[in-house]
Amino acid sequence: MRITIIGTGYVGLVTGTCLAEYGNDVLCLDVDPRKIEILKSGGIPIYEPGLEEMVKRNVEAGRLRFTTDIEESVAHGTIQFIAVGTPPDEDGSADLKYVTAAARNIGKHMTGYKVIVDKSTVPVGTADKVKAAIAEELAARDNTTSFAVVSNPEFLKEGAAVEDFMRPDRIVIGVEDDTARDLMHSIYAPFVRNHDRILYMDVRSAELTKYAANAMLATRISFMNELANLAEKLGADIEFVRKGIGSDPRIGYHFLYPGVGYGGSCFPKDVQALQRTAAEYGQNLEILNAVESVNYAQKSVLIHKIIQRYGENLKGLHFALWGLSFKPNTDDMREAPSRIVIDGLLARGATVTAYDPVAMHEAQRAIGEKTGLAYADSPKQALESADALVVVTEWKAFRSPDFDEVKTLLKQPVIFDGRNLYEPERMKAEGFEYYPIGRKQP
Ligand SMILES: NC(=O)c1ccc[n+]([C@@H]2O[C@H](COP(=O)([O-])OP(=O)(O)OC[C@H]3O[C@@H](n4cnc5c(N)ncnc54)[C@H](O)[C@@H]3O)[C@@H](O)[C@H]2O)c1
């Protein structure tokens, strides 16, 4: 099938590449010439395990191409996936300017039947807006070509995006047009050969499903963060509590890890956007209001622990920071808690040397130059002459460090651990002052 992907970011590039892997003829469009240039010259603009080889394979096979040419991209695919960004607007609602621009481009140039698929995370009612924008552009040139708009939200996780797309838990398709439904079925059937996991529904329910999923996951995280803070006060250990409740199959173990708050390109903006949508319809989402405010506070939990230890003025103190990306296995720095930790330390006069296994380049681009902030080439180098280590992202490489070496490199054996990577008993035995989240101190 001839498929166009509009927006070649995390979602668009993974979607396009995985669809090409199953034999489709895919053209990926982006308005950012830098990204297309990198892709055309054989690189990829993001870090995502397994993606680069798959892109290469499909480009070589002639099934995957990249362009900045809008007319070419509209002409190419019968199916046009919209996978552009939907960042938060000033009031927290999803900014649909990129989605609308993509829709208008299709309306301006299409000459035959098209299925337009909203893959971006968009508020309920967006498919209607996309439909209206395309219809307006068609009407402006007296064109009566028919088209259908489908909602197909994406559930992939950065860091495991290829695996998630190739072996999805479910594929949600909101469709109200029979031809479009058949086409969507042919695209996705190869991904669910062993048992059918395609859920067909109406368009509005599909749009809401994506927000409901992210809001539920964010809720679990904030719930555990709030309980972790309470456990500290009560002298209980949140790790025991996590296992104790996770073993209940009605609850399960996923997304019950306390930490430094959720970040990334999705949860923060999607929780806010759902609150805004509800407000527009006169409903106050009380649970999500709490989820958001707990998360906001949690992003400063490490700073509070550091202030408790050293006092408000951190002048003259130097911190090693491990982990910059908002989670492991990605270089995504959007809403990364590390940024709040770095700002909090610098604002109080401290200096920081940061290290991340993958996100160094992206972090320098996103954070830019800051007085007092340096970047190290290795976790060890970051530790040199630091007064304490602050762990912000749970990369595997940080899980079993050589604690003797850590002690030798640090000026004092102090660790603030925003991800509970180490056991308090062990840390005590190794001679560290250890500050985890919600753990009982031995
Ligand atoms: N990143 C994730 O983990 C994830 C997961 C599920 C859903 N989503 C959703 O998918 C959407 C895309 O997210 P992302 O992380 O891939 O964003 P991204 O910022 O990585 O990529 C979006 C791309 O769209 C391009 N673009 C913008 N306007 C365009 C236009 N008119 N024509 C062509 N290209 C255009 C941008 O240049 C950019 O490269 C968002 O709505 C997001 O919420 C993201």
CSV table of C-alpha atoms and ligand atoms in Angstrom, one decimal:
chain,number,residue,atom,x,y,z
A,1,MET,CA,0.0,0.0,0.0
A,2,ARG,CA,1.2,3.6,-0.7
A,3,ILE,CA,1.4,5.4,2.6
A,4,THR,CA,2.4,9.0,3.5
A,5,ILE,CA,3.5,9.9,7.0
A,6,ILE,CA,3.2,13.6,7.8
A,7,GLY,CA,5.7,14.5,10.6
A,8,THR,CA,8.8,12.4,10.9
A,9,GLY,CA,9.5,12.6,14.6
A,10,TYR,CA,9.4,9.8,17.2
A,11,VAL,CA,6.0,8.6,16.2
A,12,GLY,CA,6.1,9.3,12.5
A,13,LEU,CA,9.5,7.8,11.9
A,14,VAL,CA,8.7,4.6,13.8
A,15,THR,CA,5.3,4.3,12.2
A,16,GLY,CA,6.7,4.8,8.7
A,17,THR,CA,9.6,2.5,9.2
A,18,CYS,CA,7.5,-0.3,10.7
A,19,LEU,CA,4.9,0.0,7.9
A,20,ALA,CA,7.7,-0.2,5.3
A,21,GLU,CA,9.1,-3.3,7.1
A,22,TYR,CA,5.8,-5.1,6.2
A,23,GLY,CA,6.2,-4.2,2.5
A,24,ASN,CA,4.3,-0.9,2.2
A,25,ASP,CA,5.6,1.9,0.0
A,26,VAL,CA,6.2,4.7,2.5
A,27,LEU,CA,7.0,8.3,2.0
A,28,CYS,CA,7.8,10.4,5.2
A,29,LEU,CA,7.3,14.1,5.0
A,30,ASP,CA,8.7,16.7,7.4
A,31,VAL,CA,8.8,20.5,7.4
A,32,ASP,CA,12.1,20.4,9.2
A,33,PRO,CA,14.8,20.2,6.4
A,34,ARG,CA,17.5,19.3,9.0
A,35,LYS,CA,15.7,16.1,9.9
A,36,ILE,CA,15.1,15.1,6.3
A,37,GLU,CA,18.7,15.8,5.4
A,38,ILE,CA,19.9,13.5,8.2
A,39,LEU,CA,17.6,10.8,7.1
A,40,LYS,CA,18.5,11.1,3.5
A,41,SER,CA,22.2,10.9,4.3
A,42,GLY,CA,21.7,7.6,6.1
A,43,GLY,CA,21.4,8.8,9.8
A,44,ILE,CA,18.5,9.2,12.1
A,45,PRO,CA,17.6,12.3,14.0
A,46,ILE,CA,16.5,10.6,17.3
A,47,TYR,CA,17.8,7.8,19.5
A,48,GLU,CA,15.5,4.8,19.5
A,49,PRO,CA,16.8,1.2,20.0
A,50,GLY,CA,16.7,-0.9,16.8
A,51,LEU,CA,15.3,1.9,14.6
A,52,GLU,CA,18.4,2.9,12.7
A,53,GLU,CA,19.1,-0.6,11.2
A,54,MET,CA,15.4,-0.9,10.3
A,55,VAL,CA,15.4,2.5,8.6
A,56,LYS,CA,18.5,1.5,6.7
A,57,ARG,CA,17.1,-1.8,5.6
A,58,ASN,CA,13.9,-0.3,4.3
A,59,VAL,CA,15.6,2.6,2.5
A,60,GLU,CA,17.9,0.1,0.8
A,61,ALA,CA,14.9,-2.0,-0.3
A,62,GLY,CA,13.3,1.2,-1.8
A,63,ARG,CA,10.2,1.0,0.5
A,64,LEU,CA,11.0,4.0,2.6
A,65,ARG,CA,11.7,7.5,1.4
A,66,PHE,CA,11.9,11.0,2.9
A,67,THR,CA,10.9,14.4,1.6
A,68,THR,CA,10.1,18.0,2.4
A,69,ASP,CA,8.0,18.3,-0.7
A,70,ILE,CA,4.3,18.6,0.3
A,71,GLU,CA,2.8,18.1,-3.1
A,72,GLU,CA,4.8,15.0,-3.6
A,73,SER,CA,3.7,13.7,-0.2
A,74,VAL,CA,0.0,14.3,-0.8
A,75,ALA,CA,0.2,12.7,-4.2
A,76,HIS,CA,2.0,9.6,-2.8
A,77,GLY,CA,-0.3,7.9,-0.3
A,78,THR,CA,-3.9,6.8,-0.4
A,79,ILE,CA,-3.4,6.7,3.3
A,80,GLN,CA,-2.1,9.9,4.9
A,81,PHE,CA,-1.0,9.5,8.6
A,82,ILE,CA,-0.8,12.8,10.5
A,83,ALA,CA,1.9,12.3,13.1
A,84,VAL,CA,2.9,15.9,13.8
A,85,GLY,CA,3.5,17.4,17.3
A,86,THR,CA,0.6,18.6,19.4
A,87,PRO,CA,2.4,20.7,22.0
A,88,PRO,CA,0.6,22.4,24.9
A,89,ASP,CA,-0.9,25.8,24.1
A,90,GLU,CA,-0.5,28.6,26.7
A,91,ASP,CA,-3.6,27.5,28.5
A,92,GLY,CA,-2.6,23.8,28.5
A,93,SER,CA,-4.9,22.7,25.7
A,94,ALA,CA,-3.4,20.9,22.8
A,95,ASP,CA,-2.1,23.2,20.1
A,96,LEU,CA,-3.5,22.0,16.9
A,97,LYS,CA,-1.8,24.3,14.5
A,98,TYR,CA,0.5,21.6,13.0
A,99,VAL,CA,-2.4,19.2,12.7
A,100,THR,CA,-4.5,21.8,10.9
A,101,ALA,CA,-1.7,22.8,8.7
A,102,ALA,CA,-1.1,19.2,7.7
A,103,ALA,CA,-4.8,18.8,7.0
A,104,ARG,CA,-5.0,21.9,4.9
A,105,ASN,CA,-2.0,20.8,2.8
A,106,ILE,CA,-3.8,17.6,2.0
A,107,GLY,CA,-7.0,19.5,1.1
A,108,LYS,CA,-5.0,21.9,-1.2
A,109,HIS,CA,-3.3,19.2,-3.2
A,110,MET,CA,-5.3,16.0,-3.2
A,111,THR,CA,-6.8,14.8,-6.5
A,112,GLY,CA,-8.2,11.3,-5.5
A,113,TYR,CA,-9.8,9.5,-2.5
A,114,LYS,CA,-7.7,9.7,0.6
A,115,VAL,CA,-7.9,8.3,4.1
A,116,ILE,CA,-6.5,10.8,6.6
A,117,VAL,CA,-5.4,9.2,9.8
A,118,ASP,CA,-4.9,11.2,13.0
A,119,LYS,CA,-2.1,9.4,14.8
A,120,SER,CA,-1.0,12.5,16.8
A,121,THR,CA,-2.6,12.6,20.2
A,122,VAL,CA,-5.5,15.0,19.6
A,123,PRO,CA,-8.4,16.2,21.7
A,124,VAL,CA,-11.9,14.8,21.1
A,125,GLY,CA,-13.4,16.5,18.2
A,126,THR,CA,-10.2,17.0,16.3
A,127,ALA,CA,-11.2,14.6,13.5
A,128,ASP,CA,-14.2,16.9,12.8
A,129,LYS,CA,-11.8,19.9,12.6
A,130,VAL,CA,-9.5,18.0,10.3
A,131,LYS,CA,-12.5,17.1,8.1
A,132,ALA,CA,-13.7,20.7,8.1
A,133,ALA,CA,-10.2,22.0,7.1
A,134,ILE,CA,-9.9,19.6,4.2
A,135,ALA,CA,-13.4,20.3,3.0
A,136,GLU,CA,-12.8,24.0,3.1
A,137,GLU,CA,-9.6,23.6,1.0
A,138,LEU,CA,-11.4,21.4,-1.5
A,139,ALA,CA,-14.4,23.7,-1.7
A,140,ALA,CA,-12.0,26.6,-2.4
A,141,ARG,CA,-10.9,24.9,-5.6
A,142,ASP,CA,-14.4,23.5,-6.5
A,143,ASN,CA,-13.2,20.0,-5.9
A,144,THR,CA,-15.6,17.3,-4.8
A,145,THR,CA,-13.1,14.4,-4.2
A,146,SER,CA,-14.2,12.2,-1.3
A,147,PHE,CA,-12.1,11.4,1.8
A,148,ALA,CA,-12.4,9.9,5.2
A,149,VAL,CA,-10.9,10.9,8.5
A,150,VAL,CA,-9.8,8.1,11.0
A,151,SER,CA,-8.5,8.3,14.5
A,152,ASN,CA,-5.7,5.9,15.2
A,153,PRO,CA,-3.9,7.0,18.4
A,154,GLU,CA,-0.4,5.7,19.0
A,155,PHE,CA,0.5,3.9,22.2
A,156,LEU,CA,4.2,3.2,21.6
A,157,LYS,CA,6.7,4.0,24.4
A,158,GLU,CA,9.9,5.8,23.6
A,159,GLY,CA,12.8,3.4,24.2
A,160,ALA,CA,10.7,0.4,23.1
A,161,ALA,CA,8.9,2.1,20.2
A,162,VAL,CA,9.9,-0.4,17.5
A,163,GLU,CA,8.9,-3.4,19.6
A,164,ASP,CA,5.7,-1.7,20.7
A,165,PHE,CA,4.7,-0.9,17.1
A,166,MET,CA,5.6,-4.4,15.7
A,167,ARG,CA,3.9,-6.2,18.6
A,168,PRO,CA,1.2,-4.0,19.8
A,169,ASP,CA,-1.0,-4.7,22.9
A,170,ARG,CA,-3.9,-3.2,20.9
A,171,ILE,CA,-4.5,-1.1,17.9
A,172,VAL,CA,-7.3,1.4,18.4
A,173,ILE,CA,-9.1,2.6,15.3
A,174,GLY,CA,-11.9,5.1,15.3
A,175,VAL,CA,-13.6,4.9,11.9
A,176,GLU,CA,-17.0,5.5,10.6
A,177,ASP,CA,-16.5,4.9,6.9
A,178,ASP,CA,-16.5,1.3,5.5
A,179,THR,CA,-13.8,1.8,2.8
A,180,ALA,CA,-11.5,3.5,5.3
A,181,ARG,CA,-12.1,0.6,7.7
A,182,ASP,CA,-11.1,-2.0,5.1
A,183,LEU,CA,-7.9,-0.1,4.2
A,184,MET,CA,-7.0,0.3,7.9
A,185,HIS,CA,-7.6,-3.4,8.4
A,186,SER,CA,-5.3,-4.3,5.5
A,187,ILE,CA,-2.5,-2.1,7.0
A,188,TYR,CA,-2.7,-3.5,10.5
A,189,ALA,CA,-3.7,-7.1,9.9
A,190,PRO,CA,0.0,-8.2,9.5
A,191,PHE,CA,0.8,-6.8,12.9
A,192,VAL,CA,-1.8,-8.9,14.7
A,193,ARG,CA,-1.6,-12.2,12.9
A,194,ASN,CA,-1.6,-14.5,15.9
A,195,HIS,CA,-4.7,-13.0,17.5
A,196,ASP,CA,-6.7,-10.0,16.6
A,197,ARG,CA,-6.0,-7.0,18.7
A,198,ILE,CA,-7.6,-4.3,16.6
A,199,LEU,CA,-10.3,-2.5,18.5
A,200,TYR,CA,-12.8,-0.7,16.2
A,201,MET,CA,-14.8,2.1,17.7
A,202,ASP,CA,-16.3,5.5,16.8
A,203,VAL,CA,-13.9,8.3,16.2
A,204,ARG,CA,-14.6,10.3,19.4
A,205,SER,CA,-14.1,7.2,21.6
A,206,ALA,CA,-10.8,6.5,20.0
A,207,GLU,CA,-9.6,10.1,20.6
A,208,LEU,CA,-10.6,9.9,24.2
A,209,THR,CA,-9.0,6.4,24.7
A,210,LYS,CA,-5.5,7.8,24.2
A,211,TYR,CA,-6.0,10.5,26.8
A,212,ALA,CA,-7.6,8.1,29.2
A,213,ALA,CA,-4.6,5.7,28.9
A,214,ASN,CA,-2.0,8.4,29.6
A,215,ALA,CA,-4.1,9.9,32.4
A,216,MET,CA,-4.5,6.5,34.1
A,217,LEU,CA,-0.7,5.9,33.9
A,218,ALA,CA,0.1,9.4,35.2
A,219,THR,CA,-2.4,8.8,38.0
A,220,ARG,CA,-0.6,5.6,39.1
A,221,ILE,CA,2.7,7.4,39.2
A,222,SER,CA,1.4,10.4,41.2
A,223,PHE,CA,-0.4,8.0,43.6
A,224,MET,CA,2.8,6.1,44.3
A,225,ASN,CA,4.8,9.3,44.7
A,226,GLU,CA,2.4,10.7,47.2
A,227,LEU,CA,2.4,7.4,49.2
A,228,ALA,CA,6.2,7.3,49.0
A,229,ASN,CA,6.4,10.7,50.7
A,230,LEU,CA,4.0,9.5,53.3
A,231,ALA,CA,6.0,6.2,53.9
A,232,GLU,CA,9.1,8.3,54.7
A,233,LYS,CA,7.2,10.1,57.4
A,234,LEU,CA,5.7,6.9,58.8
A,235,GLY,CA,8.9,5.0,58.8
A,236,ALA,CA,7.5,2.5,56.3
A,237,ASP,CA,9.3,1.3,53.1
A,238,ILE,CA,7.5,2.0,49.8
A,239,GLU,CA,9.4,-0.8,48.1
A,240,PHE,CA,7.6,-3.4,50.3
A,241,VAL,CA,4.3,-1.5,49.8
A,242,ARG,CA,4.8,-1.6,46.0
A,243,LYS,CA,5.4,-5.3,45.9
A,244,GLY,CA,2.6,-5.9,48.4
A,245,ILE,CA,0.0,-4.1,46.2
A,246,GLY,CA,1.5,-5.0,42.8
A,247,SER,CA,1.0,-8.7,43.5
A,248,ASP,CA,-2.7,-8.2,43.4
A,249,PRO,CA,-3.6,-8.9,39.8
A,250,ARG,CA,-6.3,-6.3,39.9
A,251,ILE,CA,-3.5,-3.7,40.5
A,252,GLY,CA,-0.4,-5.2,38.8
A,253,TYR,CA,3.2,-4.1,39.0
A,254,HIS,CA,3.4,-1.6,36.1
A,255,PHE,CA,3.8,2.1,36.7
A,256,LEU,CA,4.1,1.8,40.5
A,257,TYR,CA,7.6,3.1,40.9
A,258,PRO,CA,8.0,6.2,43.0
A,259,GLY,CA,10.5,8.7,41.7
A,260,VAL,CA,11.1,12.3,40.7
A,261,GLY,CA,7.8,12.7,38.9
A,262,TYR,CA,6.7,12.0,35.3
A,263,GLY,CA,8.1,14.0,32.4
A,264,GLY,CA,8.5,13.5,28.7
A,265,SER,CA,6.6,14.6,25.7
A,266,CYS,CA,3.3,13.0,26.5
A,267,PHE,CA,2.0,12.6,30.1
A,268,PRO,CA,2.4,16.2,31.2
A,269,LYS,CA,0.8,17.7,28.1
A,270,ASP,CA,-1.9,15.0,27.7
A,271,VAL,CA,-3.0,15.3,31.4
A,272,GLN,CA,-3.3,19.1,30.9
A,273,ALA,CA,-5.1,18.8,27.6
A,274,LEU,CA,-7.7,16.4,29.0
A,275,GLN,CA,-8.3,18.8,31.9
A,276,ARG,CA,-8.8,21.6,29.4
A,277,THR,CA,-11.2,19.6,27.2
A,278,ALA,CA,-13.2,18.7,30.3
A,279,ALA,CA,-13.3,22.4,31.4
A,280,GLU,CA,-14.6,23.4,28.0
A,281,TYR,CA,-17.5,21.0,28.6
A,282,GLY,CA,-18.1,22.4,32.1
A,283,GLN,CA,-16.5,19.4,33.9
A,284,ASN,CA,-13.8,19.6,36.5
A,285,LEU,CA,-11.5,16.5,36.5
A,286,GLU,CA,-10.7,16.5,40.2
A,287,ILE,CA,-8.5,13.4,40.2
A,288,LEU,CA,-6.3,14.7,37.3
A,289,ASN,CA,-6.0,18.1,39.0
A,290,ALA,CA,-4.5,16.3,42.0
A,291,VAL,CA,-2.3,14.1,39.7
A,292,GLU,CA,-0.8,17.2,38.1
A,293,SER,CA,-0.2,19.1,41.3
A,294,VAL,CA,1.4,16.0,43.0
A,295,ASN,CA,3.7,15.6,40.0
A,296,TYR,CA,4.6,19.3,40.0
A,297,ALA,CA,5.7,19.1,43.6
A,298,GLN,CA,7.5,15.7,43.1
A,299,LYS,CA,9.8,17.1,40.5
A,300,SER,CA,11.4,19.1,43.3
A,301,VAL,CA,11.7,16.2,45.8
A,302,LEU,CA,15.4,15.8,45.2
A,303,ILE,CA,16.0,19.5,45.6
A,304,HIS,CA,14.1,19.4,49.0
A,305,LYS,CA,16.2,16.5,50.2
A,306,ILE,CA,19.4,18.3,49.2
A,307,ILE,CA,18.3,21.5,51.0
A,308,GLN,CA,17.4,19.5,54.0
A,309,ARG,CA,20.9,18.0,54.0
A,310,TYR,CA,23.0,21.2,53.2
A,311,GLY,CA,20.6,24.1,53.8
A,312,GLU,CA,19.1,26.6,51.3
A,313,ASN,CA,22.5,28.1,50.2
A,314,LEU,CA,24.4,25.6,48.1
A,315,LYS,CA,27.2,27.9,47.1
A,316,GLY,CA,30.5,26.2,46.9
A,317,LEU,CA,28.9,22.7,46.6
A,318,HIS,CA,29.4,20.6,43.4
A,319,PHE,CA,27.0,17.9,42.3
A,320,ALA,CA,27.4,15.0,39.9
A,321,LEU,CA,24.2,14.3,38.1
A,322,TRP,CA,23.5,10.9,36.4
A,323,GLY,CA,20.7,10.8,33.9
A,324,LEU,CA,19.4,13.7,31.8
A,325,SER,CA,16.7,12.2,29.5
A,326,PHE,CA,13.2,11.9,31.0
A,327,LYS,CA,13.5,8.1,31.1
A,328,PRO,CA,16.1,5.5,30.0
A,329,ASN,CA,16.6,4.4,26.4
A,330,THR,CA,15.7,7.7,24.9
A,331,ASP,CA,17.4,11.0,24.3
A,332,ASP,CA,14.1,12.9,24.7
A,333,MET,CA,14.6,15.9,27.0
A,334,ARG,CA,11.1,17.2,26.9
A,335,GLU,CA,9.8,18.0,30.4
A,336,ALA,CA,12.7,15.9,31.8
A,337,PRO,CA,12.9,16.2,35.6
A,338,SER,CA,16.7,16.6,35.3
A,339,ARG,CA,16.1,20.1,34.0
A,340,ILE,CA,14.2,21.0,37.2
A,341,VAL,CA,17.0,19.5,39.4
A,342,ILE,CA,19.7,21.3,37.5
A,343,ASP,CA,17.9,24.6,37.6
A,344,GLY,CA,17.2,24.1,41.3
A,345,LEU,CA,20.9,23.4,42.1
A,346,LEU,CA,22.3,26.2,40.0
A,347,ALA,CA,19.7,28.7,41.4
A,348,ARG,CA,21.0,28.0,44.9
A,349,GLY,CA,24.6,28.6,43.9
A,350,ALA,CA,25.8,25.0,43.3
A,351,THR,CA,27.7,23.7,40.3
A,352,VAL,CA,26.7,20.6,38.4
A,353,THR,CA,28.5,18.1,36.1
A,354,ALA,CA,26.0,15.9,34.3
A,355,TYR,CA,26.3,12.7,32.4
A,356,ASP,CA,23.8,10.7,30.3
A,357,PRO,CA,24.6,7.6,28.2
A,358,VAL,CA,22.6,8.8,25.2
A,359,ALA,CA,21.1,12.2,25.7
A,360,MET,CA,24.2,14.4,26.0
A,361,HIS,CA,23.9,16.0,22.6
A,362,GLU,CA,20.1,16.5,22.9
A,363,ALA,CA,20.5,17.8,26.5
A,364,GLN,CA,23.1,20.4,25.4
A,365,ARG,CA,20.7,21.5,22.6
A,366,ALA,CA,17.7,21.6,24.9
A,367,ILE,CA,19.3,23.2,28.0
A,368,GLY,CA,22.0,25.2,26.3
A,369,GLU,CA,24.9,26.9,28.0
A,370,LYS,CA,24.4,27.6,31.7
A,371,THR,CA,26.9,29.1,34.1
A,372,GLY,CA,27.9,26.4,36.6
A,373,LEU,CA,26.7,23.5,34.4
A,374,ALA,CA,29.3,21.2,32.8
A,375,TYR,CA,28.9,17.9,30.9
A,376,ALA,CA,31.1,14.8,31.5
A,377,ASP,CA,32.2,12.1,29.0
A,378,SER,CA,31.6,9.3,31.5
A,379,PRO,CA,29.7,8.6,34.7
A,380,LYS,CA,33.1,8.4,36.4
A,381,GLN,CA,34.2,11.8,35.1
A,382,ALA,CA,31.0,13.4,36.4
A,383,LEU,CA,31.8,12.1,39.9
A,384,GLU,CA,35.3,13.7,40.2
A,385,SER,CA,35.4,16.1,43.1
A,386,ALA,CA,31.7,16.2,43.5
A,387,ASP,CA,30.2,16.7,47.0
A,388,ALA,CA,27.4,14.3,46.2
A,389,LEU,CA,25.9,12.2,43.4
A,390,VAL,CA,22.3,12.9,42.3
A,391,VAL,CA,20.7,10.1,40.2
A,392,VAL,CA,17.8,11.3,38.1
A,393,THR,CA,17.2,8.7,35.3
A,394,GLU,CA,17.3,4.9,35.9
A,395,TRP,CA,19.6,3.9,33.0
A,396,LYS,CA,20.8,0.3,33.4
A,397,ALA,CA,24.4,1.6,33.3
A,398,PHE,CA,23.8,3.3,36.7
A,399,ARG,CA,22.4,0.2,38.5
A,400,SER,CA,25.5,-1.5,39.6
A,401,PRO,CA,28.4,1.0,39.9
A,402,ASP,CA,31.7,0.1,41.6
A,403,PHE,CA,30.8,1.7,44.9
A,404,ASP,CA,34.4,1.8,46.1
A,405,GLU,CA,35.3,3.8,43.0
A,406,VAL,CA,32.3,6.1,43.5
A,407,LYS,CA,33.5,6.7,47.1
A,408,THR,CA,37.0,7.5,45.9
A,409,LEU,CA,35.9,9.9,43.2
A,410,LEU,CA,33.3,11.8,45.3
A,411,LYS,CA,34.6,14.2,48.0
A,412,GLN,CA,32.0,12.8,50.4
A,413,PRO,CA,30.1,9.5,50.1
A,414,VAL,CA,26.6,11.0,49.6
A,415,ILE,CA,24.0,9.9,47.1
A,416,PHE,CA,20.6,11.4,46.4
A,417,ASP,CA,18.7,8.7,44.4
A,418,GLY,CA,15.6,9.9,42.6
A,419,ARG,CA,14.9,6.3,41.2
A,420,ASN,CA,15.6,4.0,44.1
A,421,LEU,CA,18.3,2.1,42.3
A,422,TYR,CA,20.2,0.9,45.3
A,423,GLU,CA,19.3,-0.9,48.5
A,424,PRO,CA,19.5,1.3,51.7
A,425,GLU,CA,21.1,-1.6,53.7
A,426,ARG,CA,23.8,-2.1,51.1
A,427,MET,CA,24.4,1.7,50.9
A,428,LYS,CA,24.8,1.8,54.7
A,429,ALA,CA,27.2,-1.1,54.6
A,430,GLU,CA,29.3,0.6,51.9
A,431,GLY,CA,29.5,3.7,54.1
A,432,PHE,CA,27.2,6.0,52.0
A,433,GLU,CA,24.8,8.6,53.2
A,434,TYR,CA,21.9,7.6,51.0
A,435,TYR,CA,18.7,9.5,50.3
A,436,PRO,CA,16.2,7.5,48.2
A,437,ILE,CA,12.5,8.1,47.7
A,438,GLY,CA,10.1,6.6,50.3
A,439,ARG,CA,12.5,3.9,51.6
A,440,LYS,CA,13.0,3.0,55.2
A,441,GLN,CA,16.5,3.9,56.4
A,442,PRO,CA,18.3,1.1,58.2
B,1,LIG,N1,6.7,10.5,21.5
B,1,LIG,C1,5.9,9.6,22.0
B,1,LIG,O1,6.4,8.7,22.8
B,1,LIG,C2,4.5,9.5,21.6
B,1,LIG,C3,3.8,8.4,21.8
B,1,LIG,C4,2.4,8.3,21.4
B,1,LIG,C5,1.9,9.5,20.8
B,1,LIG,N2,2.6,10.6,20.7
B,1,LIG,C6,1.9,11.7,20.0
B,1,LIG,O2,2.3,11.7,18.6
B,1,LIG,C7,2.5,13.1,18.1
B,1,LIG,C8,3.9,13.3,17.6
B,1,LIG,O3,4.8,13.2,18.7
B,1,LIG,P1,6.4,13.0,18.4
B,1,LIG,O4,6.9,12.8,19.8
B,1,LIG,O5,6.6,12.1,17.3
B,1,LIG,O6,6.7,14.5,18.0
B,1,LIG,P2,8.0,15.1,17.3
B,1,LIG,O7,8.1,16.5,17.7
B,1,LIG,O8,9.2,14.2,17.6
B,1,LIG,O9,7.7,15.0,15.7
B,1,LIG,C9,6.8,15.8,15.1
B,1,LIG,C10,7.3,16.2,13.7
B,1,LIG,O10,6.3,16.8,12.9
B,1,LIG,C11,6.9,17.8,12.1
B,1,LIG,N3,5.9,18.7,11.6
B,1,LIG,C12,5.2,19.7,12.2
B,1,LIG,N4,4.3,20.2,11.4
B,1,LIG,C13,4.4,19.5,10.2
B,1,LIG,C14,3.7,19.6,9.0
B,1,LIG,N5,2.7,20.5,8.7
B,1,LIG,N6,4.0,18.8,8.0
B,1,LIG,C15,5.0,17.9,8.2
B,1,LIG,N7,5.7,17.7,9.3
B,1,LIG,C16,5.4,18.6,10.3
B,1,LIG,C17,8.0,18.4,13.0
B,1,LIG,O11,9.0,19.1,12.3
B,1,LIG,C18,8.5,17.2,13.8
B,1,LIG,O12,9.6,16.6,13.1
B,1,LIG,C19,2.1,14.0,19.3
B,1,LIG,O13,0.7,14.3,19.2
B,1,LIG,C20,2.4,13.1,20.5
B,1,LIG,O14,1.6,13.4,21.6
B,1,LIG,C21,3.9,10.7,21.0
